[in-house]
Amino acid sequence: MRVLIFGATGMLGKALLRQWKDKGDEIIGLGSADADLRNPDQINKVVAASKPDWLVLAAAYTDVDGCEINPTLATSVNAYGAANVAQAAASNGSRLLFVSTDYVFDGTKGAPYEVSDERNPINAYGRSKSEAERKLAAISPECCIVRTSWLFGPGGKCFPDTILKLAETKPEIKVVNDQRGSPTYTLDLAAAIIKLVRAGARGIVHCTNGGECTWYEFACEIVRHAGLNSRIRPTTSTEFVRPAERPRYSVLSPSSLQAYAINIPDWQSALQAYLAEKQTFTS
Ligand SMILES: NC(=O)c1ccc[n+]([C@@H]2O[C@H](COP(=O)([O-])OP(=O)(O)OC[C@H]3O[C@@H](n4cnc5c(N)ncnc54)[C@H](OP(=O)(O)O)[C@@H]3O)[C@@H](O)[C@H]2O)c1
């Protein structure tokens, strides 16, 4: 199988390249310097040149607060850019897997979101990804949309790294305790995406590590595992104001992933694996 990955220079893209290595497939990874999602001619050219069996679209403008400040950029990259990839997939006979987000939901459900639940994003990033999902379903009804959340892993800017860095110098760190979701390890997500591609998946699939927590609880676990002395203190979103509002509860139900018989570890085991891997790199 030949697979073309957009966003191969990003955190998830790097995990996809790593997990796909030695699996017998031909993998082509592209970053924004190779092809800009906003340029349909460039996108079509790179897809036509390799005519892949699958396109994996892991590229996006992912800075949630940046999207709020520049919603035009968010829409042009995340919504119109995704549509450009879907057009190229349709023109070249490639299947498409698109990586989306828990932020397409408003966070008011209070129970894990099912794939059948209605989108109702509350920030510009969520609106741009929601718009992408809508466009993709129209252009490429066979596409697979994988919604995930709270990514962490090597090769990117992620929450555990931020907390570990702060803990080096600060005796106390305040973290919001009123947003609940599921942290997800990019290597686990990448492994699941490969299985979904191999299974010829279509439609929406929710894919996160198991379990749920608040950012505060996540930070406590990071500091505990790392054996650090920093004290983590709970705070609220009203106290810690950011440009983009976040959903209060964005846990995604695992039932659509289980339908493909794909199992994924709980977030605590995933965090432990990530910290152990970091340790081997730094020691
Ligand atoms: N991070 C999270 O917590 C999270 C949560 C839920 C869903 N997701 C989704 O998961 C996917 C991967 O996220 P990530 O955190 O791995 O992303 P990331 O580390 O921010 O990487 C973004 C990738 O997109 C590429 N890109 C950005 N703008 C582009 C453009 N105009 N044209 C072409 N490529 C462009 C970047 O290329 P260059 O580096 O070469 O510029 C990079 O490879 C995204 O679809 C994101 O929406 C992420």
XYZ file of C-alpha atoms and ligand atoms in Angstrom:
331
model
C 0.000 0.000 0.000
C 1.236 3.552 -0.730
C 0.273 6.189 1.851
C 0.812 9.950 1.645
C 0.822 11.796 4.985
C 0.149 15.552 5.111
C 1.482 16.963 8.381
C 4.386 14.509 8.631
C 6.535 17.203 10.274
C 4.035 17.640 13.139
C 3.728 15.772 16.438
C 1.226 13.166 15.189
C 2.847 13.003 11.741
C 6.189 12.042 13.272
C 4.491 9.309 15.317
C 2.776 8.022 12.156
C 6.106 7.837 10.305
C 7.668 6.023 13.255
C 4.836 3.506 13.722
C 4.470 2.852 9.994
C 8.182 2.062 9.541
C 8.960 -1.568 8.624
C 5.289 -2.461 8.092
C 5.796 -3.152 4.392
C 3.907 -0.083 3.153
C 5.398 2.768 1.142
C 5.045 5.954 3.204
C 5.525 9.472 1.861
C 5.543 12.232 4.480
C 5.059 15.909 3.624
C 5.299 19.135 5.628
C 4.029 22.604 4.750
C 7.222 23.401 2.812
C 6.444 20.498 0.444
C 2.822 21.448 -0.183
C 0.625 24.117 1.389
C -2.919 22.929 2.115
C -4.195 26.315 0.931
C -2.783 25.794 -2.562
C -5.031 23.349 -4.476
C -2.634 23.090 -7.441
C 0.295 22.161 -5.191
C -1.826 19.630 -3.326
C -3.155 18.034 -6.488
C 0.347 17.916 -7.978
C 1.887 15.993 -5.055
C -1.063 13.596 -4.900
C -1.057 13.016 -8.681
C 2.708 12.411 -8.601
C 2.412 9.464 -6.211
C -1.217 8.314 -6.686
C -1.365 6.908 -3.127
C -3.902 4.316 -2.010
C -4.525 6.434 1.105
C -4.054 10.067 2.088
C -3.728 10.740 5.818
C -4.462 14.380 6.593
C -2.766 15.162 9.928
C -1.822 18.710 8.900
C -3.674 21.618 10.462
C -3.279 25.019 12.058
C -3.462 23.612 15.607
C -2.801 26.681 17.781
C -6.241 26.982 19.407
C -5.678 30.531 20.707
C -3.964 31.527 17.440
C -7.060 30.363 15.534
C -9.235 32.585 17.749
C -7.041 35.598 17.007
C -6.838 34.806 13.268
C -10.011 32.900 12.337
C -9.486 33.604 8.623
C -6.214 31.689 8.699
C -7.891 28.890 10.691
C -10.648 28.555 8.082
C -8.326 28.745 5.096
C -5.921 26.063 6.391
C -8.229 23.786 8.360
C -11.477 23.925 6.379
C -10.613 24.983 2.791
C -7.201 23.243 3.020
C -8.876 19.977 4.034
C -11.347 20.381 1.146
C -8.396 20.806 -1.257
C -6.973 17.495 -0.030
C -10.358 15.797 -0.365
C -10.664 17.063 -3.974
C -7.192 15.729 -4.758
C -8.103 12.381 -3.184
C -11.270 12.191 -5.285
C -9.455 13.164 -8.515
C -6.685 10.617 -7.988
C -8.727 7.697 -6.660
C -7.167 7.779 -3.161
C -8.973 7.000 0.087
C -8.794 9.721 2.744
C -8.383 9.649 6.532
C -8.799 13.055 8.182
C -7.700 13.785 11.756
C -10.251 15.922 13.609
C -10.850 17.027 17.168
C -13.011 16.782 20.306
C -13.337 20.587 20.017
C -16.103 20.143 17.406
C -18.338 19.679 20.495
C -19.540 22.360 22.915
C -18.790 20.357 26.063
C -22.265 20.559 27.586
C -23.309 16.900 27.183
C -21.796 15.690 30.458
C -21.329 12.152 29.106
C -18.899 10.744 26.509
C -19.643 12.049 22.997
C -20.791 9.480 20.451
C -20.044 9.809 16.731
C -23.752 10.489 16.191
C -23.776 13.540 18.508
C -24.216 16.949 16.881
C -21.248 19.209 16.388
C -21.504 22.593 18.060
C -18.039 24.133 18.326
C -17.458 27.055 20.689
C -14.150 28.359 19.337
C -12.638 29.250 15.942
C -10.394 26.172 15.835
C -13.365 23.882 16.516
C -15.471 25.717 13.911
C -12.728 25.328 11.279
C -12.382 21.576 11.929
C -16.171 21.146 12.065
C -16.448 22.935 8.704
C -13.741 20.609 7.343
C -15.730 17.548 8.474
C -18.820 18.909 6.698
C -16.917 19.637 3.486
C -15.169 16.256 3.490
C -18.395 14.343 3.960
C -19.753 16.122 0.854
C -16.649 15.767 -1.367
C -15.539 12.332 -0.208
C -18.411 10.415 1.449
C -16.152 7.361 1.832
C -13.604 9.238 3.935
C -12.718 8.299 7.494
C -12.780 11.083 10.106
C -10.781 10.262 13.238
C -11.571 12.608 16.123
C -8.982 12.697 18.880
C -8.064 14.902 21.844
C -5.380 16.403 24.098
C -2.372 15.026 22.170
C 1.015 14.508 23.797
C 4.142 12.794 22.539
C 7.678 13.288 21.270
C 8.619 15.865 18.655
C 6.121 18.602 19.486
C 4.952 21.108 22.063
C 2.845 19.183 24.560
C 1.313 19.546 28.020
C 3.527 17.033 29.922
C 6.648 18.821 28.605
C 5.263 22.213 29.693
C 4.477 20.929 33.201
C 7.880 19.228 33.549
C 9.631 22.427 32.468
C 7.621 24.589 34.889
C 8.235 22.088 37.707
C 11.990 22.574 37.308
C 11.749 26.151 38.543
C 8.374 26.681 40.214
C 7.433 25.249 43.627
C 3.734 25.729 42.741
C 1.879 25.488 39.405
C -1.776 26.468 38.922
C -3.729 24.316 36.438
C -7.391 24.492 35.384
C -9.629 21.902 36.967
C -12.857 22.605 35.065
C -12.056 21.157 31.629
C -12.357 17.387 31.343
C -11.100 15.252 28.457
C -8.880 12.331 27.476
C -5.129 12.808 27.056
C -3.910 10.856 24.029
C -0.404 9.579 23.257
C 0.516 10.214 19.615
C 2.197 6.793 19.303
C -0.992 5.007 20.456
C -3.124 7.149 18.144
C -0.763 6.509 15.216
C -0.910 2.741 15.803
C -4.727 2.912 15.835
C -4.805 5.031 12.643
C -2.664 2.433 10.837
C -5.131 -0.278 11.901
C -8.067 1.836 10.702
C -6.430 2.380 7.302
C -5.720 -1.336 6.989
C -9.326 -2.097 7.912
C -10.530 0.290 5.176
C -12.406 2.338 7.801
C -15.023 4.894 6.762
C -17.220 7.381 8.613
C -16.458 8.970 11.966
C -14.318 7.160 14.554
C -13.460 8.501 18.027
C -9.929 7.590 19.034
C -8.337 8.628 22.345
C -6.511 6.872 25.164
C -8.947 5.375 27.678
C -10.216 7.191 30.765
C -10.687 10.886 31.440
C -9.314 13.638 33.660
C -9.048 17.404 34.042
C -5.869 19.277 33.081
C -5.226 19.630 36.840
C -5.489 15.857 37.364
C -3.289 15.292 34.306
C -0.644 17.653 35.727
C -0.762 15.919 39.157
C -0.117 12.559 37.471
C 2.784 13.990 35.413
C 4.514 15.406 38.487
C 3.846 12.232 40.499
C 5.263 9.927 37.795
C 8.293 12.153 37.324
C 8.897 12.165 41.097
C 8.983 15.981 41.256
C 8.211 18.114 44.297
C 6.215 20.919 42.618
C 2.786 21.433 44.081
C -0.064 21.477 41.540
C -2.936 23.767 42.536
C -6.397 23.686 40.915
C -7.714 26.825 39.272
C -10.640 27.714 36.997
C -11.019 28.817 33.374
C -12.441 32.125 34.655
C -9.255 32.735 36.590
C -6.975 31.548 33.758
C -8.453 33.430 30.795
C -7.238 32.587 27.279
C -8.335 33.963 23.882
C -10.299 30.794 22.971
C -12.955 29.263 25.182
C -12.523 25.488 25.671
C -15.313 22.908 26.095
C -15.769 21.927 29.741
C -16.274 18.241 28.915
C -15.018 16.715 25.677
C -14.564 13.021 26.437
C -15.108 10.901 23.309
C -16.852 7.528 23.589
C -14.636 4.575 22.561
C -17.505 2.553 21.051
C -16.758 3.490 17.400
C -13.122 2.372 17.840
C -14.179 -0.811 19.606
C -16.361 -1.608 16.582
C -13.066 -2.107 14.691
C -11.777 -4.295 17.566
C -9.010 -1.761 18.229
C -7.864 -1.508 21.829
C -5.933 1.454 23.134
C -4.313 1.815 26.603
C -5.658 4.113 29.325
C -4.100 7.591 29.501
C -2.164 6.862 32.700
C -0.292 3.912 31.103
C 0.278 6.015 27.982
C 1.727 8.850 30.066
C 3.988 6.382 31.863
C 5.235 5.065 28.487
C 5.911 8.607 27.257
C 7.804 9.623 30.401
C 9.842 6.397 30.283
C 10.718 7.131 26.661
C 11.737 10.715 27.546
C 13.930 9.324 30.309
C 15.804 7.045 27.905
C 16.433 10.009 25.582
C 17.719 12.301 28.345
C 19.742 9.777 30.368
N -2.548 18.683 19.370
C -3.717 18.302 19.899
O -3.901 18.300 21.126
C -4.832 17.832 18.997
C -6.073 17.495 19.571
C -7.103 17.031 18.746
C -6.894 16.930 17.380
N -5.702 17.296 16.834
C -5.518 17.180 15.388
O -4.481 16.235 15.153
C -3.748 16.578 13.983
C -2.274 16.601 14.306
O -2.028 17.566 15.317
P -0.541 17.864 15.838
O -0.659 18.381 17.215
O 0.341 16.712 15.527
O -0.134 19.087 14.883
P 1.204 19.942 14.899
O 2.276 19.283 15.690
O 0.819 21.360 15.215
O 1.650 19.878 13.369
C 0.886 20.506 12.385
C 1.286 19.952 11.047
O 0.480 20.611 10.052
C 1.335 21.143 9.068
N 0.736 22.359 8.519
C 0.345 23.464 9.199
N -0.142 24.384 8.340
C -0.035 23.839 7.086
C -0.348 24.284 5.791
N -0.875 25.496 5.567
N -0.103 23.463 4.747
C 0.444 22.233 4.934
N 0.754 21.737 6.145
C 0.524 22.544 7.214
C 2.662 21.437 9.758
O 3.696 21.487 8.799
P 5.107 22.267 9.078
O 5.526 21.897 10.475
O 6.014 21.680 8.024
O 4.844 23.721 8.925
C 2.755 20.210 10.679
O 3.254 19.105 9.970
C -4.340 17.924 13.515
O -5.267 17.672 12.500
C -5.058 18.464 14.730
O -6.133 19.289 14.371
C -4.660 17.742 17.615
